[in-house]
C-alpha cells in the first residue's frame, strides 16, 4: 500500500520521489539533482524541506507535518497536528460557519495542535469555494488521501491568518520557540541556578544558553500564561556573562544581574517565586 504522505497541493511525495529516481535511472541526471529540482518546482529550497511539508496519517488518526506551518508571530516553521475530520459525520455542513482552535506545546519538540470545534469554542470562518470543493471531493471519493489534502490545505490557510495572541503561551513556550528559531538545543544550556530543578506551578527559572559567536541567550521560563508586552528573553555577550559576579551564596543577585545585562525588565511580572530569594 502506498504511504499517504501528501502535499497540500494534492501530490504524493512518494510519486514525486519515484519520478526523480526514474530520471536518474535513465541517466538524464543524478538522483540528488532530480530531487533538488523537484523541490524547487514545489517552492522548497531542498528535498529535505519539501519532505517536512508533507502531511501523513498516524496511528492515532491525526494528520501531521514536520514543518508545513509557520508559528503565528514567528519565523519558525513548526510541527502541526490535527485530528482527521470525520467526513462521514451526518452533521457536517460545508456551508456552515466553521471554527478553529490552535494550541501550542513546547515541552519537548514544539508543535501546534489544530482543532476544528463548534462555532462557540474558537475562531469562526467560512470555507472558501476551493476549500469546499476539496472537501466535497473527499466526501464523494471516500479517499483518505483526498481527505488529508483537503484538511492540510485548510490548516495551512488557517495558520496564515491565525493571530499569535489567540494562542495561549507561557514564558517557557516563548523562550522555547526562540531557541527553536536559533537552533539552540538543551545541551547548549550554560547556566541556571543549581538549587532549582525546573519550573512548574508558576515558578520562574532563569536560564542562560550559549548561542555561539560570542553571544548568549538569557531566558525567563515559567508555567504562567504570558501577558506582557516585553519579551521574556534577551541577549548578552560572553564578556557580559563573565562580568556578572558569581555568588553561589546569593543566586538571586546573579539572576538580577543577568536580567539587567540582557535588558529584561526587572522585576519581571508573574510569580516572584525563588527569584526574590537568596
PDB file of C-alpha atoms in Angstrom:
ATOM      1  CA  UNK A   1       0.000   0.000   0.000  1.00  0.00           C
ATOM      2  CA  UNK A   2       1.354   3.415  -0.947  1.00  0.00           C
ATOM      3  CA  UNK A   3       2.217   5.582   2.034  1.00  0.00           C
ATOM      4  CA  UNK A   4      -0.029   8.623   2.307  1.00  0.00           C
ATOM      5  CA  UNK A   5       2.445  11.494   2.541  1.00  0.00           C
ATOM      6  CA  UNK A   6       0.659  14.320   0.807  1.00  0.00           C
ATOM      7  CA  UNK A   7       1.411  17.922  -0.018  1.00  0.00           C
ATOM      8  CA  UNK A   8      -1.461  20.351   0.458  1.00  0.00           C
ATOM      9  CA  UNK A   9      -1.434  20.754  -3.332  1.00  0.00           C
ATOM     10  CA  UNK A  10      -2.613  17.137  -3.676  1.00  0.00           C
ATOM     11  CA  UNK A  11       0.622  15.483  -4.774  1.00  0.00           C
ATOM     12  CA  UNK A  12       2.050  12.442  -3.017  1.00  0.00           C
ATOM     13  CA  UNK A  13       5.712  12.803  -2.051  1.00  0.00           C
ATOM     14  CA  UNK A  14       6.253   9.144  -2.925  1.00  0.00           C
ATOM     15  CA  UNK A  15       5.180   9.847  -6.508  1.00  0.00           C
ATOM     16  CA  UNK A  16       7.466  12.894  -6.725  1.00  0.00           C
ATOM     17  CA  UNK A  17      10.404  10.879  -5.396  1.00  0.00           C
ATOM     18  CA  UNK A  18       9.694   7.970  -7.743  1.00  0.00           C
ATOM     19  CA  UNK A  19       9.678  10.304 -10.748  1.00  0.00           C
ATOM     20  CA  UNK A  20      13.033  11.765  -9.673  1.00  0.00           C
ATOM     21  CA  UNK A  21      14.528   8.277  -9.255  1.00  0.00           C
ATOM     22  CA  UNK A  22      13.222   7.349 -12.698  1.00  0.00           C
ATOM     23  CA  UNK A  23      15.007  10.304 -14.291  1.00  0.00           C
ATOM     24  CA  UNK A  24      18.215   9.317 -12.522  1.00  0.00           C
ATOM     25  CA  UNK A  25      17.846   5.700 -13.693  1.00  0.00           C
ATOM     26  CA  UNK A  26      17.590   6.931 -17.294  1.00  0.00           C
ATOM     27  CA  UNK A  27      20.889   8.744 -16.878  1.00  0.00           C
ATOM     28  CA  UNK A  28      19.283  12.099 -17.505  1.00  0.00           C
ATOM     29  CA  UNK A  29      20.540  13.459 -14.195  1.00  0.00           C
ATOM     30  CA  UNK A  30      21.648  12.338 -10.750  1.00  0.00           C
ATOM     31  CA  UNK A  31      19.122  11.386  -8.097  1.00  0.00           C
ATOM     32  CA  UNK A  32      20.240  14.265  -5.859  1.00  0.00           C
ATOM     33  CA  UNK A  33      19.881  16.785  -8.682  1.00  0.00           C
ATOM     34  CA  UNK A  34      16.466  15.403  -9.669  1.00  0.00           C
ATOM     35  CA  UNK A  35      15.210  15.647  -6.091  1.00  0.00           C
ATOM     36  CA  UNK A  36      16.565  19.186  -5.750  1.00  0.00           C
ATOM     37  CA  UNK A  37      14.846  20.195  -8.996  1.00  0.00           C
ATOM     38  CA  UNK A  38      11.558  18.614  -7.855  1.00  0.00           C
ATOM     39  CA  UNK A  39      11.775  20.504  -4.570  1.00  0.00           C
ATOM     40  CA  UNK A  40      12.416  23.788  -6.360  1.00  0.00           C
ATOM     41  CA  UNK A  41       9.367  23.231  -8.593  1.00  0.00           C
ATOM     42  CA  UNK A  42       7.251  22.975  -5.446  1.00  0.00           C
ATOM     43  CA  UNK A  43       8.729  26.103  -3.861  1.00  0.00           C
ATOM     44  CA  UNK A  44      11.110  24.376  -1.463  1.00  0.00           C
ATOM     45  CA  UNK A  45      14.808  25.130  -1.038  1.00  0.00           C
ATOM     46  CA  UNK A  46      15.711  21.439  -0.737  1.00  0.00           C
ATOM     47  CA  UNK A  47      14.223  17.960  -0.840  1.00  0.00           C
ATOM     48  CA  UNK A  48      14.512  17.805   2.955  1.00  0.00           C
ATOM     49  CA  UNK A  49      12.430  20.960   3.270  1.00  0.00           C
ATOM     50  CA  UNK A  50       9.817  19.625   0.857  1.00  0.00           C
ATOM     51  CA  UNK A  51       9.579  16.360   2.834  1.00  0.00           C
ATOM     52  CA  UNK A  52       8.998  18.335   6.029  1.00  0.00           C
ATOM     53  CA  UNK A  53       5.905  19.885   4.413  1.00  0.00           C
ATOM     54  CA  UNK A  54       4.309  16.520   3.700  1.00  0.00           C
ATOM     55  CA  UNK A  55       1.162  15.592   5.635  1.00  0.00           C
ATOM     56  CA  UNK A  56       0.692  11.978   6.703  1.00  0.00           C
ATOM     57  CA  UNK A  57      -1.735   9.996   8.848  1.00  0.00           C
ATOM     58  CA  UNK A  58      -0.555   8.459  12.133  1.00  0.00           C
ATOM     59  CA  UNK A  59      -1.872   5.533  14.141  1.00  0.00           C
ATOM     60  CA  UNK A  60      -3.982   7.842  16.319  1.00  0.00           C
ATOM     61  CA  UNK A  61      -5.940   9.124  13.331  1.00  0.00           C
ATOM     62  CA  UNK A  62      -4.188  12.514  13.359  1.00  0.00           C
ATOM     63  CA  UNK A  63      -2.636  14.127  10.328  1.00  0.00           C
ATOM     64  CA  UNK A  64       0.658  15.863  10.873  1.00  0.00           C
ATOM     65  CA  UNK A  65       3.535  17.590   9.116  1.00  0.00           C
ATOM     66  CA  UNK A  66       7.006  18.333  10.436  1.00  0.00           C
ATOM     67  CA  UNK A  67       7.186  21.900   9.168  1.00  0.00           C
ATOM     68  CA  UNK A  68       4.239  22.822   6.955  1.00  0.00           C
ATOM     69  CA  UNK A  69       3.058  25.734   9.116  1.00  0.00           C
ATOM     70  CA  UNK A  70       4.637  28.883  10.437  1.00  0.00           C
ATOM     71  CA  UNK A  71       4.143  29.712  14.090  1.00  0.00           C
ATOM     72  CA  UNK A  72       1.928  32.835  14.270  1.00  0.00           C
ATOM     73  CA  UNK A  73       4.035  35.902  15.005  1.00  0.00           C
ATOM     74  CA  UNK A  74       7.269  33.992  14.429  1.00  0.00           C
ATOM     75  CA  UNK A  75       9.579  32.993  11.600  1.00  0.00           C
ATOM     76  CA  UNK A  76       9.671  29.411  12.845  1.00  0.00           C
ATOM     77  CA  UNK A  77       8.306  26.518  10.818  1.00  0.00           C
ATOM     78  CA  UNK A  78       6.778  24.156  13.339  1.00  0.00           C
ATOM     79  CA  UNK A  79       5.238  20.692  13.519  1.00  0.00           C
ATOM     80  CA  UNK A  80       1.452  20.694  13.273  1.00  0.00           C
ATOM     81  CA  UNK A  81      -1.130  18.019  14.063  1.00  0.00           C
ATOM     82  CA  UNK A  82      -4.883  17.763  13.709  1.00  0.00           C
ATOM     83  CA  UNK A  83      -7.450  15.001  14.147  1.00  0.00           C
ATOM     84  CA  UNK A  84      -8.670  13.964  10.715  1.00  0.00           C
ATOM     85  CA  UNK A  85     -12.208  15.304  10.296  1.00  0.00           C
ATOM     86  CA  UNK A  86     -14.843  12.576  10.040  1.00  0.00           C
ATOM     87  CA  UNK A  87     -16.361  13.319   6.651  1.00  0.00           C
ATOM     88  CA  UNK A  88     -18.944  10.567   7.174  1.00  0.00           C
ATOM     89  CA  UNK A  89     -20.480  12.571  10.008  1.00  0.00           C
ATOM     90  CA  UNK A  90     -24.089  13.264   9.012  1.00  0.00           C
ATOM     91  CA  UNK A  91     -23.986  16.628  10.802  1.00  0.00           C
ATOM     92  CA  UNK A  92     -21.054  18.043   8.826  1.00  0.00           C
ATOM     93  CA  UNK A  93     -22.154  21.032   6.747  1.00  0.00           C
ATOM     94  CA  UNK A  94     -19.673  22.680   4.396  1.00  0.00           C
ATOM     95  CA  UNK A  95     -21.890  25.761   4.092  1.00  0.00           C
ATOM     96  CA  UNK A  96     -22.000  26.431   7.831  1.00  0.00           C
ATOM     97  CA  UNK A  97     -19.572  28.662   9.689  1.00  0.00           C
ATOM     98  CA  UNK A  98     -16.606  26.627  10.925  1.00  0.00           C
ATOM     99  CA  UNK A  99     -14.459  27.364  13.949  1.00  0.00           C
ATOM    100  CA  UNK A 100     -10.893  26.520  14.895  1.00  0.00           C
ATOM    101  CA  UNK A 101      -8.666  26.446  17.972  1.00  0.00           C
ATOM    102  CA  UNK A 102      -4.869  26.244  17.923  1.00  0.00           C
ATOM    103  CA  UNK A 103      -2.898  25.129  20.965  1.00  0.00           C
ATOM    104  CA  UNK A 104       0.870  25.055  21.405  1.00  0.00           C
ATOM    105  CA  UNK A 105       3.124  22.580  23.180  1.00  0.00           C
ATOM    106  CA  UNK A 106       6.845  23.273  23.581  1.00  0.00           C
ATOM    107  CA  UNK A 107       7.678  20.947  26.461  1.00  0.00           C
ATOM    108  CA  UNK A 108       9.682  18.621  24.206  1.00  0.00           C
ATOM    109  CA  UNK A 109       9.539  19.023  20.421  1.00  0.00           C
ATOM    110  CA  UNK A 110       7.399  22.145  19.805  1.00  0.00           C
ATOM    111  CA  UNK A 111       4.195  21.544  17.885  1.00  0.00           C
ATOM    112  CA  UNK A 112       0.807  23.102  17.149  1.00  0.00           C
ATOM    113  CA  UNK A 113      -2.439  21.186  17.554  1.00  0.00           C
ATOM    114  CA  UNK A 114      -5.243  22.437  15.312  1.00  0.00           C
ATOM    115  CA  UNK A 115      -8.790  21.553  16.418  1.00  0.00           C
ATOM    116  CA  UNK A 116     -11.965  22.214  14.466  1.00  0.00           C
ATOM    117  CA  UNK A 117     -14.643  22.921  17.061  1.00  0.00           C
ATOM    118  CA  UNK A 118     -18.131  24.332  17.438  1.00  0.00           C
ATOM    119  CA  UNK A 119     -18.766  27.957  16.499  1.00  0.00           C
ATOM    120  CA  UNK A 120     -18.868  28.967  20.181  1.00  0.00           C
ATOM    121  CA  UNK A 121     -15.487  27.487  21.091  1.00  0.00           C
ATOM    122  CA  UNK A 122     -12.991  29.006  18.674  1.00  0.00           C
ATOM    123  CA  UNK A 123     -12.271  31.491  15.886  1.00  0.00           C
ATOM    124  CA  UNK A 124     -15.017  31.459  13.260  1.00  0.00           C
ATOM    125  CA  UNK A 125     -14.507  31.357   9.498  1.00  0.00           C
ATOM    126  CA  UNK A 126     -16.236  30.184   6.315  1.00  0.00           C
ATOM    127  CA  UNK A 127     -14.781  27.750   3.830  1.00  0.00           C
ATOM    128  CA  UNK A 128     -13.696  29.281   0.537  1.00  0.00           C
ATOM    129  CA  UNK A 129     -15.151  27.823  -2.688  1.00  0.00           C
ATOM    130  CA  UNK A 130     -11.837  25.999  -3.288  1.00  0.00           C
ATOM    131  CA  UNK A 131     -11.802  24.529   0.234  1.00  0.00           C
ATOM    132  CA  UNK A 132     -15.426  23.492  -0.084  1.00  0.00           C
ATOM    133  CA  UNK A 133     -14.696  21.768  -3.394  1.00  0.00           C
ATOM    134  CA  UNK A 134     -11.764  19.866  -1.875  1.00  0.00           C
ATOM    135  CA  UNK A 135     -13.918  18.538   0.980  1.00  0.00           C
ATOM    136  CA  UNK A 136     -16.756  17.692  -1.418  1.00  0.00           C
ATOM    137  CA  UNK A 137     -14.290  15.623  -3.459  1.00  0.00           C
ATOM    138  CA  UNK A 138     -13.069  13.806  -0.317  1.00  0.00           C
ATOM    139  CA  UNK A 139     -16.657  13.037   0.727  1.00  0.00           C
ATOM    140  CA  UNK A 140     -17.525  11.775  -2.754  1.00  0.00           C
ATOM    141  CA  UNK A 141     -14.461   9.557  -3.211  1.00  0.00           C
ATOM    142  CA  UNK A 142     -14.129   8.425   0.401  1.00  0.00           C
ATOM    143  CA  UNK A 143     -10.370   8.573  -0.186  1.00  0.00           C
ATOM    144  CA  UNK A 144      -8.087   9.117   2.824  1.00  0.00           C
ATOM    145  CA  UNK A 145      -5.612  10.851   0.505  1.00  0.00           C
ATOM    146  CA  UNK A 146      -8.277  13.334  -0.651  1.00  0.00           C
ATOM    147  CA  UNK A 147      -9.337  13.904   2.982  1.00  0.00           C
ATOM    148  CA  UNK A 148      -5.739  14.603   4.041  1.00  0.00           C
ATOM    149  CA  UNK A 149      -5.238  17.030   1.164  1.00  0.00           C
ATOM    150  CA  UNK A 150      -8.469  18.915   1.912  1.00  0.00           C
ATOM    151  CA  UNK A 151      -7.700  19.278   5.609  1.00  0.00           C
ATOM    152  CA  UNK A 152      -3.990  20.005   5.140  1.00  0.00           C
ATOM    153  CA  UNK A 153      -4.736  22.847   2.739  1.00  0.00           C
ATOM    154  CA  UNK A 154      -7.297  24.231   5.198  1.00  0.00           C
ATOM    155  CA  UNK A 155      -4.847  24.069   8.115  1.00  0.00           C
ATOM    156  CA  UNK A 156      -2.086  25.791   6.150  1.00  0.00           C
ATOM    157  CA  UNK A 157      -4.570  28.527   5.226  1.00  0.00           C
ATOM    158  CA  UNK A 158      -5.767  28.878   8.850  1.00  0.00           C
ATOM    159  CA  UNK A 159      -2.207  29.283  10.107  1.00  0.00           C
ATOM    160  CA  UNK A 160      -1.768  32.103   7.593  1.00  0.00           C
ATOM    161  CA  UNK A 161      -4.381  34.270   9.355  1.00  0.00           C
ATOM    162  CA  UNK A 162      -4.444  32.899  12.891  1.00  0.00           C
ATOM    163  CA  UNK A 163      -3.275  35.571  15.356  1.00  0.00           C
ATOM    164  CA  UNK A 164      -0.493  34.764  17.821  1.00  0.00           C
ATOM    165  CA  UNK A 165      -2.495  36.477  20.578  1.00  0.00           C
ATOM    166  CA  UNK A 166      -5.135  33.749  20.229  1.00  0.00           C
ATOM    167  CA  UNK A 167      -2.592  31.058  21.155  1.00  0.00           C
ATOM    168  CA  UNK A 168      -2.120  30.703  24.916  1.00  0.00           C
ATOM    169  CA  UNK A 169       1.607  30.720  25.658  1.00  0.00           C
ATOM    170  CA  UNK A 170       3.737  30.678  28.779  1.00  0.00           C
ATOM    171  CA  UNK A 171       7.109  32.403  29.021  1.00  0.00           C
ATOM    172  CA  UNK A 172       8.638  28.935  28.727  1.00  0.00           C
ATOM    173  CA  UNK A 173       6.803  28.471  25.403  1.00  0.00           C
ATOM    174  CA  UNK A 174       8.098  31.799  24.073  1.00  0.00           C
ATOM    175  CA  UNK A 175      11.671  31.019  25.115  1.00  0.00           C
ATOM    176  CA  UNK A 176      11.486  27.543  23.602  1.00  0.00           C
ATOM    177  CA  UNK A 177      10.245  28.990  20.309  1.00  0.00           C
ATOM    178  CA  UNK A 178      13.125  31.467  20.324  1.00  0.00           C
ATOM    179  CA  UNK A 179      15.514  28.599  20.941  1.00  0.00           C
ATOM    180  CA  UNK A 180      13.923  26.682  18.060  1.00  0.00           C
ATOM    181  CA  UNK A 181      14.398  29.652  15.729  1.00  0.00           C
ATOM    182  CA  UNK A 182      18.061  29.956  16.736  1.00  0.00           C
ATOM    183  CA  UNK A 183      18.746  26.213  16.723  1.00  0.00           C
ATOM    184  CA  UNK A 184      19.640  26.188  20.428  1.00  0.00           C
ATOM    185  CA  UNK A 185      19.472  22.709  21.978  1.00  0.00           C
ATOM    186  CA  UNK A 186      19.114  21.593  25.612  1.00  0.00           C
ATOM    187  CA  UNK A 187      22.825  20.796  25.720  1.00  0.00           C
ATOM    188  CA  UNK A 188      23.566  24.466  24.971  1.00  0.00           C
ATOM    189  CA  UNK A 189      22.367  25.377  28.476  1.00  0.00           C
ATOM    190  CA  UNK A 190      25.288  27.260  30.054  1.00  0.00           C
ATOM    191  CA  UNK A 191      23.946  28.365  33.431  1.00  0.00           C
ATOM    192  CA  UNK A 192      20.939  28.093  35.706  1.00  0.00           C
ATOM    193  CA  UNK A 193      20.902  28.116  39.467  1.00  0.00           C
ATOM    194  CA  UNK A 194      21.640  24.578  40.696  1.00  0.00           C
ATOM    195  CA  UNK A 195      19.189  24.680  43.605  1.00  0.00           C
ATOM    196  CA  UNK A 196      16.145  24.893  41.281  1.00  0.00           C
ATOM    197  CA  UNK A 197      15.252  21.690  39.453  1.00  0.00           C
ATOM    198  CA  UNK A 198      12.990  23.246  36.818  1.00  0.00           C
ATOM    199  CA  UNK A 199       9.761  25.179  36.696  1.00  0.00           C
ATOM    200  CA  UNK A 200       6.142  24.450  37.431  1.00  0.00           C
ATOM    201  CA  UNK A 201       3.201  25.873  39.329  1.00  0.00           C
ATOM    202  CA  UNK A 202       4.256  29.343  38.243  1.00  0.00           C
ATOM    203  CA  UNK A 203       7.821  29.008  39.485  1.00  0.00           C
ATOM    204  CA  UNK A 204      10.237  31.085  37.454  1.00  0.00           C
ATOM    205  CA  UNK A 205      13.568  29.747  36.281  1.00  0.00           C
ATOM    206  CA  UNK A 206      16.239  31.881  34.627  1.00  0.00           C
ATOM    207  CA  UNK A 207      18.451  30.083  32.132  1.00  0.00           C
ATOM    208  CA  UNK A 208      21.452  31.193  30.092  1.00  0.00           C
ATOM    209  CA  UNK A 209      22.149  29.409  26.782  1.00  0.00           C
ATOM    210  CA  UNK A 210      25.245  29.592  24.574  1.00  0.00           C
ATOM    211  CA  UNK A 211      24.160  30.819  21.138  1.00  0.00           C
ATOM    212  CA  UNK A 212      27.682  30.844  19.683  1.00  0.00           C
ATOM    213  CA  UNK A 213      29.705  33.633  18.065  1.00  0.00           C
ATOM    214  CA  UNK A 214      30.235  35.278  21.434  1.00  0.00           C
ATOM    215  CA  UNK A 215      26.506  35.571  22.215  1.00  0.00           C
ATOM    216  CA  UNK A 216      24.326  34.099  24.970  1.00  0.00           C
ATOM    217  CA  UNK A 217      20.534  33.919  25.316  1.00  0.00           C
ATOM    218  CA  UNK A 218      19.025  34.786  28.702  1.00  0.00           C
ATOM    219  CA  UNK A 219      15.519  33.374  29.242  1.00  0.00           C
ATOM    220  CA  UNK A 220      12.917  33.591  31.989  1.00  0.00           C
ATOM    221  CA  UNK A 221      10.893  30.387  31.885  1.00  0.00           C
ATOM    222  CA  UNK A 222       7.768  29.666  33.899  1.00  0.00           C
ATOM    223  CA  UNK A 223       4.398  27.975  33.541  1.00  0.00           C
ATOM    224  CA  UNK A 224       2.269  31.114  33.823  1.00  0.00           C
ATOM    225  CA  UNK A 225       0.480  32.419  30.745  1.00  0.00           C
ATOM    226  CA  UNK A 226       2.458  35.233  29.140  1.00  0.00           C
ATOM    227  CA  UNK A 227       0.620  38.545  29.219  1.00  0.00           C
ATOM    228  CA  UNK A 228       3.485  41.034  28.986  1.00  0.00           C
ATOM    229  CA  UNK A 229       4.470  43.414  26.194  1.00  0.00           C
ATOM    230  CA  UNK A 230       8.182  42.799  26.762  1.00  0.00           C
ATOM    231  CA  UNK A 231       9.758  39.515  25.652  1.00  0.00           C
ATOM    232  CA  UNK A 232      10.947  37.218  28.477  1.00  0.00           C
ATOM    233  CA  UNK A 233      14.384  36.864  26.893  1.00  0.00           C
ATOM    234  CA  UNK A 234      17.376  38.924  25.846  1.00  0.00           C
ATOM    235  CA  UNK A 235      20.998  38.579  24.794  1.00  0.00           C
ATOM    236  CA  UNK A 236      24.376  39.149  26.407  1.00  0.00           C
ATOM    237  CA  UNK A 237      27.957  38.763  25.239  1.00  0.00           C
ATOM    238  CA  UNK A 238      30.497  36.359  26.699  1.00  0.00           C
ATOM    239  CA  UNK A 239      32.159  39.350  28.344  1.00  0.00           C
ATOM    240  CA  UNK A 240      28.882  40.471  29.936  1.00  0.00           C
ATOM    241  CA  UNK A 241      28.433  36.933  31.246  1.00  0.00           C
ATOM    242  CA  UNK A 242      31.936  36.983  32.734  1.00  0.00           C
ATOM    243  CA  UNK A 243      31.290  40.421  34.258  1.00  0.00           C
ATOM    244  CA  UNK A 244      28.406  39.048  36.347  1.00  0.00           C
ATOM    245  CA  UNK A 245      29.737  38.356  39.811  1.00  0.00           C
ATOM    246  CA  UNK A 246      29.330  34.655  40.542  1.00  0.00           C
ATOM    247  CA  UNK A 247      27.923  34.418  44.051  1.00  0.00           C
ATOM    248  CA  UNK A 248      26.897  30.831  44.970  1.00  0.00           C
ATOM    249  CA  UNK A 249      25.555  32.125  48.276  1.00  0.00           C
ATOM    250  CA  UNK A 250      23.215  34.611  46.522  1.00  0.00           C
ATOM    251  CA  UNK A 251      21.782  33.229  43.271  1.00  0.00           C
ATOM    252  CA  UNK A 252      19.036  35.874  43.200  1.00  0.00           C
ATOM    253  CA  UNK A 253      21.732  38.537  42.903  1.00  0.00           C
ATOM    254  CA  UNK A 254      23.236  36.706  39.923  1.00  0.00           C
ATOM    255  CA  UNK A 255      19.851  36.333  38.259  1.00  0.00           C
ATOM    256  CA  UNK A 256      19.095  40.031  38.645  1.00  0.00           C
ATOM    257  CA  UNK A 257      22.492  40.897  37.141  1.00  0.00           C
ATOM    258  CA  UNK A 258      21.814  38.632  34.133  1.00  0.00           C
ATOM    259  CA  UNK A 259      18.379  40.222  33.625  1.00  0.00           C
ATOM    260  CA  UNK A 260      19.834  43.752  33.697  1.00  0.00           C
ATOM    261  CA  UNK A 261      22.663  42.801  31.309  1.00  0.00           C
ATOM    262  CA  UNK A 262      20.146  41.270  28.877  1.00  0.00           C
ATOM    263  CA  UNK A 263      17.855  44.314  29.037  1.00  0.00           C
ATOM    264  CA  UNK A 264      14.953  42.354  30.530  1.00  0.00           C
ATOM    265  CA  UNK A 265      12.507  44.241  32.734  1.00  0.00           C
ATOM    266  CA  UNK A 266      13.309  43.852  36.436  1.00  0.00           C
ATOM    267  CA  UNK A 267      11.327  42.657  38.264  1.00  0.00           C
ATOM    268  CA  UNK A 268       9.539  40.559  35.613  1.00  0.00           C
ATOM    269  CA  UNK A 269       5.778  40.200  36.130  1.00  0.00           C
ATOM    270  CA  UNK A 270       4.369  36.934  37.383  1.00  0.00           C
ATOM    271  CA  UNK A 271       5.293  34.807  40.339  1.00  0.00           C
ATOM    272  CA  UNK A 272       8.458  36.001  42.010  1.00  0.00           C
ATOM    273  CA  UNK A 273       8.903  32.512  43.478  1.00  0.00           C
ATOM    274  CA  UNK A 274      12.571  31.771  44.132  1.00  0.00           C
ATOM    275  CA  UNK A 275      13.798  34.779  42.142  1.00  0.00           C
ATOM    276  CA  UNK A 276      13.429  37.101  45.121  1.00  0.00           C
ATOM    277  CA  UNK A 277      15.120  34.655  47.438  1.00  0.00           C
ATOM    278  CA  UNK A 278      18.850  34.168  48.003  1.00  0.00           C
TER     279      UNK A 278
END
